[in-house]
XYZ file of C-alpha atoms in Angstrom:
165
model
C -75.408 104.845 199.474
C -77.615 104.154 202.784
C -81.084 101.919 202.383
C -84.157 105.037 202.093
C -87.002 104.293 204.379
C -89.957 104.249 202.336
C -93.930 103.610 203.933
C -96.878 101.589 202.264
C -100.392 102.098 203.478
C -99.357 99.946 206.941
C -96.041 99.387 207.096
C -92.924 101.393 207.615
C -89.672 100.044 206.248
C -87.076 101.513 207.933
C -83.537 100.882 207.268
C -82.114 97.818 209.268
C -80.013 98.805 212.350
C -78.385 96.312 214.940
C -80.636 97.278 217.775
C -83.214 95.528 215.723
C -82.151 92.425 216.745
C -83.321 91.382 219.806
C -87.293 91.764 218.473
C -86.307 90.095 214.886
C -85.546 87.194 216.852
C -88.893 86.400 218.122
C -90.226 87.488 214.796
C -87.932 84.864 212.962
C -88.703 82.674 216.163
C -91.185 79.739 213.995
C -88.995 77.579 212.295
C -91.582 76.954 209.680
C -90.487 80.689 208.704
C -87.255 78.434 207.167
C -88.880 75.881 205.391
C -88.215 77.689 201.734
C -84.837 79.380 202.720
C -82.992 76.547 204.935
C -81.101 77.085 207.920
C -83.224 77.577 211.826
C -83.951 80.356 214.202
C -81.163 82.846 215.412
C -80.947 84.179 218.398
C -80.478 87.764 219.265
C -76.826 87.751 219.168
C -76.520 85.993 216.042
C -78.679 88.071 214.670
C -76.920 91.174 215.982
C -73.815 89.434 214.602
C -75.233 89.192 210.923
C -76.912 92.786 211.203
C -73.495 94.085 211.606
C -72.054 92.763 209.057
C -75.497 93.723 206.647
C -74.958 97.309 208.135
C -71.651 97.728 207.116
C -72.209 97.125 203.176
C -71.191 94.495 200.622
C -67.610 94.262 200.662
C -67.603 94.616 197.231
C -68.003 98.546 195.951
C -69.857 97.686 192.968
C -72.905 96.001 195.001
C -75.586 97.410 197.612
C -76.677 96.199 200.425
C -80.485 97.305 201.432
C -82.253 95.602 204.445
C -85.107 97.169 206.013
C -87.304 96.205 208.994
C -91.100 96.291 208.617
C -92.738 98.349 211.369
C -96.660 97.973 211.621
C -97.702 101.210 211.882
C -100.955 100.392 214.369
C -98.972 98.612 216.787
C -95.475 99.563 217.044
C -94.190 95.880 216.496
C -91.801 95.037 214.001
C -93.493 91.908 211.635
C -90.263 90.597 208.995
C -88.426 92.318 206.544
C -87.339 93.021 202.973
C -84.367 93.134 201.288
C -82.483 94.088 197.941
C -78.903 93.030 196.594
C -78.106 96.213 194.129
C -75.966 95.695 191.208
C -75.931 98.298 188.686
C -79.330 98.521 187.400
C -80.643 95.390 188.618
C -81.693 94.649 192.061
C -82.627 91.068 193.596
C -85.033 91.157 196.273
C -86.736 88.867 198.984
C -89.214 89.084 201.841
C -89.564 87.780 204.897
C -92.932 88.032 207.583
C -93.053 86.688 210.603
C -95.639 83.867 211.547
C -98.061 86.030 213.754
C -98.433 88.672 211.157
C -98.861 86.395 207.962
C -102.117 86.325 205.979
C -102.980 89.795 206.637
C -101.680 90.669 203.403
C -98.246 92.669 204.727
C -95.692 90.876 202.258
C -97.691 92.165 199.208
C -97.612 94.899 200.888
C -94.187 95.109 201.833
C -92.973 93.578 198.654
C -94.878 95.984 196.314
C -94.023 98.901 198.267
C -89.659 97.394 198.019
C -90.236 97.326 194.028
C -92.160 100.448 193.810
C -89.463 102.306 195.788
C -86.358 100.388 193.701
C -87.712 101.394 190.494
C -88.920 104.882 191.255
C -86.195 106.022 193.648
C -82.908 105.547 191.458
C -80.824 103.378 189.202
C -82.896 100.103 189.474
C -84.266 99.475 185.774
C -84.871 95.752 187.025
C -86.108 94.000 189.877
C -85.695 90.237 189.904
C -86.743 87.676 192.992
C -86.192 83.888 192.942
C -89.154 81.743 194.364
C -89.755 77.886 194.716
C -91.641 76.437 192.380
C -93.752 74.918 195.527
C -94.432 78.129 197.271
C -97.418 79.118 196.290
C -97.392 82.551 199.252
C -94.749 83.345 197.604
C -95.144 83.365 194.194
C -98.927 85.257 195.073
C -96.533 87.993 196.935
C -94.326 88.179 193.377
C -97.399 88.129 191.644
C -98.981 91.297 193.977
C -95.396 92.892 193.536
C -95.764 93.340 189.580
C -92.698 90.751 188.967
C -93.633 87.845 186.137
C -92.173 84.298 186.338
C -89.866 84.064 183.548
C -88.145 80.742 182.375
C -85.253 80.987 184.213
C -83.901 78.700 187.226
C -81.297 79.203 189.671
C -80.589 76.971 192.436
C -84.002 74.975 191.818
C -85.923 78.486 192.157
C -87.817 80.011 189.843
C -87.072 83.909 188.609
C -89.667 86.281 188.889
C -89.140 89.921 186.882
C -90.214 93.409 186.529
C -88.426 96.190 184.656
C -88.887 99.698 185.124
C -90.900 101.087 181.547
């Protein structure tokens, strides 16, 4: 079962593809964008690389794989990405912007327009993201999605929740 594009008010989110990868990498360029997550900048064939691999599904049959690239709708240019990890009924997400396009209020966007689509568009009862207790952009992009913090930790992050009603 393929990622759906879906569209918020500026954004499209269109479903990852390889050819993506050459303007990701000077979206993902900053390497402040990998303070939270670890790791540095790819380049375009690493990238290309991992987008393969995303593309081709989880190995595991029982899991989804959903990346999409966010497309600002005024200017053509791609600006980050979201994600969701599909199990079942329950769907982890995260979100990415690049540098140039942060505070303009696209990863609420983004993000509230990922949960909105997982919990309107099929199985997905709940939608769970895991943010650093320290990231305050992050947990205000949670927040903006509709997930709560709950108390629940996993690898020194804290879970953030919605469920479907």
């Amino acid at each position: 079962m393929p990622a759906e594009p879906f569209s918020t008010l500026r954004l499209d989110a269109l479903p990852l593809d390889v050819a993506h990868a050459d303007e990701m990498a000077a979206v993902l360029l900053d390497p402040a964008l990998h303070t939270w997550t670890g790791g540095a900048p790819e380049d375009a064939d690493t990238l290309r690389a991992r987008y393969a691999r995303w593309s081709a599904g989880s190995p595991d049959p029982a899991e989804l794989w959903w990346n999409w690239v966010l497309r600002v709708r005024t200017d053509g240019c791609l600006a980050g990405y979201v994600q969701a990890t599909v199990r079942g009924e329950r769907a982890e997400v995260a979100w990415v912007v690049g540098t140039r396009w942060q505070g303009r209020g696209y990863a609420k966007e983004a993000a509230a327009g990922l949960v909105g689509h997982l919990l309107d568009a099929g199985p997905v009862r709940t939608v769970v993201a895991h943010v650093h207790p320290d990231h305050a952009a992050s947990a205000a992009v949670a927040s903006a999605a509709g997930l709560l913090p709950v108390d629940e930790w996993q690898d020194g992050e804290m879970r953030w929740r919605r469920d479907r009603l």
